[in-house]
CSV table of C-alpha atoms in Angstrom, one decimal:
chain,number,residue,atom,x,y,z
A,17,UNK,CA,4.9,-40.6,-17.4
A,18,UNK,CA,1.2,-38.9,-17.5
A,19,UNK,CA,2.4,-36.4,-15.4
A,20,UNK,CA,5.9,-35.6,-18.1
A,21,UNK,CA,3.3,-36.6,-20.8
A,22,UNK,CA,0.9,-33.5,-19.9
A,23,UNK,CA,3.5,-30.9,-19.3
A,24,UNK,CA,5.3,-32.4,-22.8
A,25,UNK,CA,1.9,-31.8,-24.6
A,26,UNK,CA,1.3,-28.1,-24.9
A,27,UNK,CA,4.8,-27.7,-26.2
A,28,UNK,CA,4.0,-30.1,-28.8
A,29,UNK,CA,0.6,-28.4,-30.4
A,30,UNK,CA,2.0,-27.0,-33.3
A,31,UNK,CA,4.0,-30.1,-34.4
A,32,UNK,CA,0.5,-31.7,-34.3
A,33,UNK,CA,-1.0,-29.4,-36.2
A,34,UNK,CA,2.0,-29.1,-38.8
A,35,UNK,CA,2.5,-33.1,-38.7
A,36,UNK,CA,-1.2,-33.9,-39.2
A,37,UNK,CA,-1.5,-31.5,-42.6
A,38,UNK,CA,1.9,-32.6,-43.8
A,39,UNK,CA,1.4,-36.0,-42.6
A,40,UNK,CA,-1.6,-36.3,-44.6
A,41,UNK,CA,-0.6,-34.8,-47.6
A,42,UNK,CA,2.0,-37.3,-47.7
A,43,UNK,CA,-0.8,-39.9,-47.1
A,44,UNK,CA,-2.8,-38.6,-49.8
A,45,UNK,CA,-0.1,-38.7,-52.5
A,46,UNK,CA,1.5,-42.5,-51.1
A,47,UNK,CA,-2.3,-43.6,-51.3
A,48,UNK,CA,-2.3,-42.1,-54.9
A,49,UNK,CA,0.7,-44.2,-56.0
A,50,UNK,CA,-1.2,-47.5,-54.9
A,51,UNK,CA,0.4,-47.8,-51.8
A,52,UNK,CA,-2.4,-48.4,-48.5
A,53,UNK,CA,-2.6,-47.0,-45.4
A,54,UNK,CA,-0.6,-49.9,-43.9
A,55,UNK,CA,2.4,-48.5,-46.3
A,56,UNK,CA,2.1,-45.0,-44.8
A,57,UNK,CA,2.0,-46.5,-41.1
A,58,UNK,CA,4.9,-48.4,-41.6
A,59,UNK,CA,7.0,-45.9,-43.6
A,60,UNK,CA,6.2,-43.1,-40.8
A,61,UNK,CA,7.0,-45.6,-38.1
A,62,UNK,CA,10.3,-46.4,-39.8
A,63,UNK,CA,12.0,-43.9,-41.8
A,64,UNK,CA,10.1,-40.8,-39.9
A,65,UNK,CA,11.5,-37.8,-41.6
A,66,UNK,CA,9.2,-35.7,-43.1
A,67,UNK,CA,11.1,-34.1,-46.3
A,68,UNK,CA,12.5,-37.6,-47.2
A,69,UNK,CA,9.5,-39.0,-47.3
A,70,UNK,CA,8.1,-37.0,-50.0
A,71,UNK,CA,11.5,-37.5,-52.0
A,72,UNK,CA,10.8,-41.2,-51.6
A,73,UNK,CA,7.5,-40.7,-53.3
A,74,UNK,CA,9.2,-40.0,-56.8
A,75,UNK,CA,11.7,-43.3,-56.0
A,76,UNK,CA,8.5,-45.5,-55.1
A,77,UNK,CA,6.7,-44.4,-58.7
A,78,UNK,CA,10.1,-45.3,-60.8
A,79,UNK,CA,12.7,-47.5,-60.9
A,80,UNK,CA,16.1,-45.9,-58.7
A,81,UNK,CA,19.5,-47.5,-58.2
A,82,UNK,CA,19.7,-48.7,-55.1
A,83,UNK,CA,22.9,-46.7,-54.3
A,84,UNK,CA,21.2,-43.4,-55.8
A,85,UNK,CA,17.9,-43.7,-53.1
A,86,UNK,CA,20.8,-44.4,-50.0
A,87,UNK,CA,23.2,-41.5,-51.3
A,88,UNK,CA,20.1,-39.1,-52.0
A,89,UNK,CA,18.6,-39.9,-49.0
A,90,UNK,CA,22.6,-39.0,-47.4
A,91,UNK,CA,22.2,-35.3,-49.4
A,92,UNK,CA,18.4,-34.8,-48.2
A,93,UNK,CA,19.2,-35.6,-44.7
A,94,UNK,CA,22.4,-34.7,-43.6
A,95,UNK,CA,21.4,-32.0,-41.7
A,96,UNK,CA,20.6,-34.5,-39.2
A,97,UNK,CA,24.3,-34.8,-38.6
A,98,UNK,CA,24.5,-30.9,-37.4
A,99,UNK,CA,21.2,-31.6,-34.9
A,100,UNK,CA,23.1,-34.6,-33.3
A,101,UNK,CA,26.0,-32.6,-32.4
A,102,UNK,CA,23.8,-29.9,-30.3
A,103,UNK,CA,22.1,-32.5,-28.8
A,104,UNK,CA,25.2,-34.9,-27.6
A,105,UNK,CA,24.9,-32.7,-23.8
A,106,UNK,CA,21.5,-33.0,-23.7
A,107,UNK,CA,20.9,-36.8,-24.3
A,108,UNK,CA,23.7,-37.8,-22.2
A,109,UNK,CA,22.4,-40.0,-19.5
A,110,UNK,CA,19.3,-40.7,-21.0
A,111,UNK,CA,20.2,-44.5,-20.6
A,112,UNK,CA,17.1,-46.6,-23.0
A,113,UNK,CA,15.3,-43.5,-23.8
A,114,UNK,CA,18.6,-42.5,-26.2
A,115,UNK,CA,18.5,-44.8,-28.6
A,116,UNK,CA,14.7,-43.9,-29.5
A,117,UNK,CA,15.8,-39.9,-29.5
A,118,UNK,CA,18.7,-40.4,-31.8
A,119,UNK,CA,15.9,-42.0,-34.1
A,120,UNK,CA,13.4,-39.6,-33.2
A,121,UNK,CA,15.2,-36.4,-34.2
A,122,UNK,CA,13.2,-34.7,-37.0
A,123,UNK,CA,13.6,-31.2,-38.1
A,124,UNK,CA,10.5,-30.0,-36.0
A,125,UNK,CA,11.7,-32.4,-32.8
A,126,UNK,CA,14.9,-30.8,-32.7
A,127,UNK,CA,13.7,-27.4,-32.8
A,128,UNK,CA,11.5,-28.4,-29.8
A,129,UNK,CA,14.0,-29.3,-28.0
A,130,UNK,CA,16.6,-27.0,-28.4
A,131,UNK,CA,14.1,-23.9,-27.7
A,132,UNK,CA,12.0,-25.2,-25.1
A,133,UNK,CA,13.3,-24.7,-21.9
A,134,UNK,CA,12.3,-28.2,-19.8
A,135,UNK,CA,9.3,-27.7,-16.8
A,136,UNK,CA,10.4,-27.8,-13.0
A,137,UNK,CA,9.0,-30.6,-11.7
A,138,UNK,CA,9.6,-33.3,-14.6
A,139,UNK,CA,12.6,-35.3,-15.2
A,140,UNK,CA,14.2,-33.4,-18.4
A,141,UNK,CA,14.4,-37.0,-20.1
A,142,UNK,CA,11.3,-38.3,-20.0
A,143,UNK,CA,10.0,-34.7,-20.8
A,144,UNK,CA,12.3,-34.9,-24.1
A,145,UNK,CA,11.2,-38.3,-24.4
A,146,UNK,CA,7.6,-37.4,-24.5
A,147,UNK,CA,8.2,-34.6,-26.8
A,148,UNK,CA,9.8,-36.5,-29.4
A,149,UNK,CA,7.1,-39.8,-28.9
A,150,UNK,CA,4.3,-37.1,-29.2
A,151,UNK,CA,5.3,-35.9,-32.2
A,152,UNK,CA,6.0,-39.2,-34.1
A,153,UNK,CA,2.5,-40.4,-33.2
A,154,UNK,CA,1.2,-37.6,-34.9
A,155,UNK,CA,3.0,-38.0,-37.8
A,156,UNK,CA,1.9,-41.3,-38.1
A,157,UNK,CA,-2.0,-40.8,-37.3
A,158,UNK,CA,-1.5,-38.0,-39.9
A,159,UNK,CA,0.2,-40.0,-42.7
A,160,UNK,CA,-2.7,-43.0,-41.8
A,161,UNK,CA,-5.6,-40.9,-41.4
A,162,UNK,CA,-4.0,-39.6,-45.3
A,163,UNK,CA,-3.6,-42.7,-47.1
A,164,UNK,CA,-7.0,-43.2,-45.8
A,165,UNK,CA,-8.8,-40.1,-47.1
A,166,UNK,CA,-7.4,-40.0,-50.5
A,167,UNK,CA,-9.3,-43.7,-50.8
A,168,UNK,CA,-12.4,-42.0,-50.4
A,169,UNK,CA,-12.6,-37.9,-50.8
A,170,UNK,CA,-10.3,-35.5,-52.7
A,171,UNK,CA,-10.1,-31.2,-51.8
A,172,UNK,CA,-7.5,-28.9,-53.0
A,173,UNK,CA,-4.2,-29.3,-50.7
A,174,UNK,CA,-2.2,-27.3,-53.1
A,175,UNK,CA,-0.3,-25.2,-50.5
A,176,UNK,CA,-1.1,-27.1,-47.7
A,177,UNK,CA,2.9,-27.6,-47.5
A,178,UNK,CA,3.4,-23.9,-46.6
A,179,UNK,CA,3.2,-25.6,-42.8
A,180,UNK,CA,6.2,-26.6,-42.7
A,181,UNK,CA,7.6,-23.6,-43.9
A,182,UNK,CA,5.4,-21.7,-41.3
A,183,UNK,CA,6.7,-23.7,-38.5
A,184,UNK,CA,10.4,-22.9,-39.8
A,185,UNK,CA,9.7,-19.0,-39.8
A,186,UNK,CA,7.8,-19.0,-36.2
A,187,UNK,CA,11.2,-20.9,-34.2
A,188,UNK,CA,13.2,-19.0,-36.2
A,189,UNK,CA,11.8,-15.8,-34.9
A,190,UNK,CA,11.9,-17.2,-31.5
A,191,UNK,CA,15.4,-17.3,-31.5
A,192,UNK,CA,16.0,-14.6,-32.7
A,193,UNK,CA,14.4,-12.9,-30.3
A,194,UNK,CA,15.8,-14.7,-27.6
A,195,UNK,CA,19.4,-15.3,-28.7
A,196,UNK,CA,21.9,-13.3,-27.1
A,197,UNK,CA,23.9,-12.2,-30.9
A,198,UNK,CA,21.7,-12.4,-33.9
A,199,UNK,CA,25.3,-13.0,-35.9
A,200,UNK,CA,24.4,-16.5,-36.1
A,201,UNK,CA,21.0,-16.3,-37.6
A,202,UNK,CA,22.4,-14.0,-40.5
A,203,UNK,CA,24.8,-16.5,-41.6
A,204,UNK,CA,22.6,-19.6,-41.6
A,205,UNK,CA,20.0,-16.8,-44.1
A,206,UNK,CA,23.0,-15.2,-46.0
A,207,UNK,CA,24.5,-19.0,-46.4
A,208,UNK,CA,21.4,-20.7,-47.3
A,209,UNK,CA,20.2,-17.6,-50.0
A,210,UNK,CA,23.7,-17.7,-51.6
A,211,UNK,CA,23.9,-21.1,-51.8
A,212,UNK,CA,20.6,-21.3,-53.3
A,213,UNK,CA,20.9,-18.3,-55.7
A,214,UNK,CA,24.1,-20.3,-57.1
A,215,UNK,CA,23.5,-23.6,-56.9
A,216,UNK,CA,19.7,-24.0,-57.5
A,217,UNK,CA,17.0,-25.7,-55.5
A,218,UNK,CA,17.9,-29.4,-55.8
A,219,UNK,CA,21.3,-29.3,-54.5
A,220,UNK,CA,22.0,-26.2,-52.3
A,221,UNK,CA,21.5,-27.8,-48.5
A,222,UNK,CA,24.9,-29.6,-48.5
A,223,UNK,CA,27.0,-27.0,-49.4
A,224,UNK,CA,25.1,-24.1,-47.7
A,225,UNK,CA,25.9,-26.5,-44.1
A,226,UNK,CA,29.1,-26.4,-44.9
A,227,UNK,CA,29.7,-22.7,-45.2
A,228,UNK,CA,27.7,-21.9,-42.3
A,229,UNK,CA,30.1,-24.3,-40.3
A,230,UNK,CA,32.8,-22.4,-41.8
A,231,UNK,CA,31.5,-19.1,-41.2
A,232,UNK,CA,31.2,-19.9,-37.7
A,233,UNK,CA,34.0,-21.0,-36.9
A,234,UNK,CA,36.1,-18.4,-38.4
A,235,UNK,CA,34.4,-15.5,-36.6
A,236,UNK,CA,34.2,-17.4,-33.7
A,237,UNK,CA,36.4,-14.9,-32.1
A,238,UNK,CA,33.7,-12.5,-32.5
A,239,UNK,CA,30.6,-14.9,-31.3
A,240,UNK,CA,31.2,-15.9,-28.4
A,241,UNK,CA,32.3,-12.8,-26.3
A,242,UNK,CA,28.2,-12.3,-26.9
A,243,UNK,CA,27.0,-15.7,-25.2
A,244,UNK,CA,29.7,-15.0,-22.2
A,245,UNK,CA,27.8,-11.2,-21.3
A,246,UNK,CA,24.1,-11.5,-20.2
A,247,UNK,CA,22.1,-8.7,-22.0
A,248,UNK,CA,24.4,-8.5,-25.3
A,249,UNK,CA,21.3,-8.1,-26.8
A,250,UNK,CA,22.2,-4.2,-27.1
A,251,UNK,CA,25.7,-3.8,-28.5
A,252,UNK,CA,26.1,-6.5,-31.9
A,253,UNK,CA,25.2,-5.2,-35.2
B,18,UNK,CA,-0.5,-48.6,-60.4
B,19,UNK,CA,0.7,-51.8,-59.1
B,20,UNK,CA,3.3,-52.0,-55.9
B,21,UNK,CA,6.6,-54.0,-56.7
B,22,UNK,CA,6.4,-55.6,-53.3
B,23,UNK,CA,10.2,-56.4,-52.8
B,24,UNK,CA,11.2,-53.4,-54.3
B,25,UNK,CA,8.9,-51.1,-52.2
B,26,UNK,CA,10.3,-52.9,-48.9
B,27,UNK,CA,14.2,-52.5,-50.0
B,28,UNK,CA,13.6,-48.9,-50.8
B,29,UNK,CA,11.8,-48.2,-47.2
B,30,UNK,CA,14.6,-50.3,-45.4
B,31,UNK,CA,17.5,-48.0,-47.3
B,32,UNK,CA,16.2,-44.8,-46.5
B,33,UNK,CA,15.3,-45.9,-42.8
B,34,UNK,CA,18.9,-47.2,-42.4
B,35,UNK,CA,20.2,-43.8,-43.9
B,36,UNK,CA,18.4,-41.6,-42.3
B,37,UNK,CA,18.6,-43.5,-38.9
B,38,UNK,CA,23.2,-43.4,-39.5
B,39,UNK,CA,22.6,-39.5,-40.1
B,40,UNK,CA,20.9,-38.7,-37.0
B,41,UNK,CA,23.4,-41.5,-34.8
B,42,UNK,CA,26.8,-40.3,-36.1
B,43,UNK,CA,27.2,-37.7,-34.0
B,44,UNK,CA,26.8,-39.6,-31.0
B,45,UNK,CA,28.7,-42.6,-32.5
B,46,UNK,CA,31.5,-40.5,-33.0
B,47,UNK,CA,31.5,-38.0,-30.1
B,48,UNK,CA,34.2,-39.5,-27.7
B,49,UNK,CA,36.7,-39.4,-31.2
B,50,UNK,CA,39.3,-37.1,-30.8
B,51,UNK,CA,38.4,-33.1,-31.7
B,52,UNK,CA,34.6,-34.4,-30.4
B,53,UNK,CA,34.9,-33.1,-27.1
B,54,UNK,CA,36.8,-29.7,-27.4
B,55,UNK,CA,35.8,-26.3,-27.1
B,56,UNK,CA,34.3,-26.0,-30.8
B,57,UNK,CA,32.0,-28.9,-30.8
B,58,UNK,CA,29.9,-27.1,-27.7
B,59,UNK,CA,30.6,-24.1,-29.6
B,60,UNK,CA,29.0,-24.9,-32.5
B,61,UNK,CA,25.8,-26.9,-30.9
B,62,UNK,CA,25.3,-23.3,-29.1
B,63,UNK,CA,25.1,-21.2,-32.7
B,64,UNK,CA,24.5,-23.8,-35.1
B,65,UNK,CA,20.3,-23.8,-34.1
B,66,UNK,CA,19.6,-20.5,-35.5
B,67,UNK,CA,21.9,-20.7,-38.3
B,68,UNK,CA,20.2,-24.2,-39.5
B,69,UNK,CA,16.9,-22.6,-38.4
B,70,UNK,CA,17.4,-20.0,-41.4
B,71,UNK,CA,18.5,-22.3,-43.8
B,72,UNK,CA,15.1,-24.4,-43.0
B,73,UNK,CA,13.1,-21.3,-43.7
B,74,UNK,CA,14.9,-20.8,-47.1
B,75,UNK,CA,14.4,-24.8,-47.8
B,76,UNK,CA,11.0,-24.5,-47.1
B,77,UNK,CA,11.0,-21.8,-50.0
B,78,UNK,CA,13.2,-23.0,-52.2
B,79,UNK,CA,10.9,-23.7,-54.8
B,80,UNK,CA,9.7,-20.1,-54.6
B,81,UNK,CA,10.5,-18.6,-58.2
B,82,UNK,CA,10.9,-15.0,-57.9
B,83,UNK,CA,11.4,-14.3,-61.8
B,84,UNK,CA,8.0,-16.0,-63.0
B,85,UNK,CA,4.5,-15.3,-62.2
B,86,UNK,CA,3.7,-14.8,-58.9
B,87,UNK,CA,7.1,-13.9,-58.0
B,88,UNK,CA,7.4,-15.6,-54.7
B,89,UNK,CA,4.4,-12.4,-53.6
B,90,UNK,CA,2.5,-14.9,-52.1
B,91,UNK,CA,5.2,-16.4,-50.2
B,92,UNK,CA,5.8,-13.1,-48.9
B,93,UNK,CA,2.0,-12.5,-48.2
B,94,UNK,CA,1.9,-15.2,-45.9
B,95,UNK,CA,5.2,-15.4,-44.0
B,96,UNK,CA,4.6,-11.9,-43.4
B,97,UNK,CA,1.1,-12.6,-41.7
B,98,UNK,CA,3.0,-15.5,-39.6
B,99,UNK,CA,6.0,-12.8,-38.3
B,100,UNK,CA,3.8,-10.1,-37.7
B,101,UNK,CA,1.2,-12.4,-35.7
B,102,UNK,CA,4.1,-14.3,-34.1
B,103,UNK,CA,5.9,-10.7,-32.7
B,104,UNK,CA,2.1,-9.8,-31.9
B,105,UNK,CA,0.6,-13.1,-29.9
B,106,UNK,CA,3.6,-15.1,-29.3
B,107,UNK,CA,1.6,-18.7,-30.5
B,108,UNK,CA,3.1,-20.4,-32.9
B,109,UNK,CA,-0.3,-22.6,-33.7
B,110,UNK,CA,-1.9,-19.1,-34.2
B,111,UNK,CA,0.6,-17.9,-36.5
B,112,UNK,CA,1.4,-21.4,-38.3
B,113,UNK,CA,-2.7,-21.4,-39.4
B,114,UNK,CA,-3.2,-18.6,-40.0
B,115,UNK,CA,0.0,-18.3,-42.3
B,116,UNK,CA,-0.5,-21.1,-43.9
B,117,UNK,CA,-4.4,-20.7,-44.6
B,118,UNK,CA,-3.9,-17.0,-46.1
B,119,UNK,CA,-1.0,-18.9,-48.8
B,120,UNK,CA,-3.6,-22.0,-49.4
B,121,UNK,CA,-6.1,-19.4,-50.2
B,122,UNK,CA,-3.2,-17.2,-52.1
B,123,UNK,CA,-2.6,-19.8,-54.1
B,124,UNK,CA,-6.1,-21.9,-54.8
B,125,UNK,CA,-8.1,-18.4,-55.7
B,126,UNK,CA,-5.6,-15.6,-56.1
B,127,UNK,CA,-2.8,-15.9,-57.8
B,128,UNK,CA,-4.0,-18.7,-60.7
B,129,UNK,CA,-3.4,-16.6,-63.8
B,130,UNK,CA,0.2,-17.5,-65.3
C-alpha cells in the first residue's frame, strides 16, 4: 500500500492543487450559506463530485422540488455514465476496491486514469485505488480547510475556478498529443461549441454527449483503421 | 441564514444517490446484451478525448464573447497553460500559472464594463 501509495502520489499533484482551490472555494461559499465545516466534510465524503456540488449550493439557499434536485443532478452528471463505460476493462477484477472506484470517479479521477499509464512494479489496482483515494482526500481537506477559512478571513477568489478549466485544457492536450487520430478530439470541441452556441450554457452537456456518441459511431469506419496502425500520427487530417 | 436540518440532509442524500447510479450504471448494465460487443470497447477507446473537449468548453461556458471582456481573458490564460504545457510538459506548472495570470486578468485588468 505505501509502496502503490508513493508511486500513486506524483500522478496525483495537480488534482491536489486543482481540488484544494476548488475545494475551498466551495468551502467558502457552503460556510457563507450557514452551513459548518462538518456540512462540507460530509458533503465531499458523500456526494464527491465537484461541479454538482456548486449546483447544490443554489438548492441548499432555496427551496427545490425534490424531483427537480434528483433530475438536475441526472442532467449535471450524466457524463459519469460515458466514464463508466471506458473504465468497465479496467476495473474488472478489482474485487472490494470496485465498489469504492465506481463511487470515486470524478471528472479529474477519470482523466487520471485513463492517461496515466500504471508503474511496473505496483499492482494496477491498488495503484488506481490510490489514485482515486488521494484525490478524494484532497477534496475533502480542501472543502474543510474552506468552510473553515471563510469563518475567519475573506481575499478575492473571483477566478479562482479557472482551475478546473486549466486542468481540462492540460489532459486535453495530452491526448492529443499522444492519441494515435486527433478525429476524436475534434468532435468532442465541434460537438460541445455547437451545442453550446445553440442551446446556451445551462443546458448544452446532455445533448452535446449525445452527438459526440453519434458522431462516433457513424465514422467509426474511418476511426479505427488509425488505433489498428502504430504511428498514424502522420496520415489523418 | 438558518439551516433547515431535514431538508439540508434529504437534499445531500438525493444528489449522493444520483450521482453515485450515474457513475454505477455502466457496470450494472455491462453484461446486458449490446454491452459487450465491438462498439462498447470502441467507444471507451475515443470517447476520452472527445469528453475531454467538451470539459474544456464546460469549463468556459460561461465565457460571453459578445459583452465586455469578450472571453480575451479566457483566451489570455488558456493560452499561457497550452504554450507552457507543449513547453514543460507539467501540468501543476501550467494549471498555476494559468490560472493565476486569469485571477489576476480578472481582479485588476479587465474590471471596466
Amino acid at each position: 500500500m505505501a509502496d502503490a501509495l508513493k508511486k500513486a502520489f506524483p500522478v496525483t499533484v495537480p488534482v491536489l492543487l486543482g481540488y484544494l482551490f476548488v475545494g475551498m472555494a466551495f468551502g467558502m461559499l457552503l460556510q457563507e450559506r450557514g452551513y459548518s465545516f462538518v456540512w462540507a466534510f460530509f458533503i465531499s465524503l458523500t456526494v464527491y463530485a465537484g461541479s454538482m456540488q456548486f449546483v447544490m449550493l443554489s438548492f441548499l439557499s432555496y427551496y427545490s422540488g425534490l424531483y427537480n434536485i434528483a433530475l438536475m443532478t441526472l442532467a449535471v452528471n450524466f457524463r459519469h455514465v460515458f466514464y463508466g463505460i471506458s473504465m468497465l476493462e479496467k476495473f474488472k477484477g478489482s474485487g472490494r476496491k470496485k465498489l469504492y472506484m465506481i463511487f470515486s470517479l470524478t471528472d479529474e479521477t477519470y482523466s487520471l486514469l485513463c492517461s496515466g499509464s500504471v508503474p511496473p512494479g505496483v499492482d494496477p489496482h491498488l495503484y488506481r485505488f490510490c489514485v482515486a483515494m488521494l484525490n478524494q482526500i484532497y477534496w475533502i481537506t480542501g472543502s474543510v480547510v474552506g468552510a473553515l477559512a471563510g469563518a475567519v478571513i475573506s481575499f478575492n477568489t473571483q477566478g479562482i475556478d479557472f482551475a478546473m478549466t486549466a486542468l481540462f485544457a492540460t489532459i486535453f492536450i495530452d491526448q492529443w498529443q499522444s492519441y494515435p487520430t486527433h478525429a476524436p478530439a475534434l468532435i468532442g470541441l465541434a460537438a460541445a461549441l455547437l451545442a453550446l452556441f445553440v442551446l446556451g450554457p445551462d443546458s448544452f452537456v446532455i445533448p452535446a454527449l449525445l452527438v459526440i456518441v453519434c458522431a462516433l459511431l457513424m465514422f467509426r469506419e474511418r476511426i479505427v483503421p488509425a488505433f489498428e496502425t502504430r504511428g498514424g500520427e502522420e496520415r489523418d487530417g | 441564514m438558518t439551516v433547515d436540518l431535514t431538508y439540508s440532509i434529504v437534499v445531500v442524500l438525493i444528489v449522493a444517490a444520483v450521482t453515485f447510479l450515474t457513475r454505477a450504471a455502466p457496470f450494472a448494465l455491462q453484461n446486458r446484451a449490446g454491452m459487450r460487443n465491438g462498439w462498447v470497447t470502441y467507444l471507451g477507446k475515443t470517447l476520452p478525448p472527445a469528453i475531454m473537449a467538451m470539459l474544456v468548453i464546460y469549463g468556459l461556458k460561461n465565457t460571453g464573447i459578445l459583452r465586455y471582456p469578450n472571453g480575451i481573458p479566457e483566451l489570455i490564460a488558456l493560452t499561457v497553460v497550452a504554450v507552457l504545457h507543449v513547453w514543460k510538459k507539467n501540468a501543476l506548472i501550467s494549471i498555476l500559472s494559468g490560472t493565476a495570470v486569469y485571477m489576476i486578468l480578472v481582479q485588476r485588468v479587465f474590471t471596466g464594463g
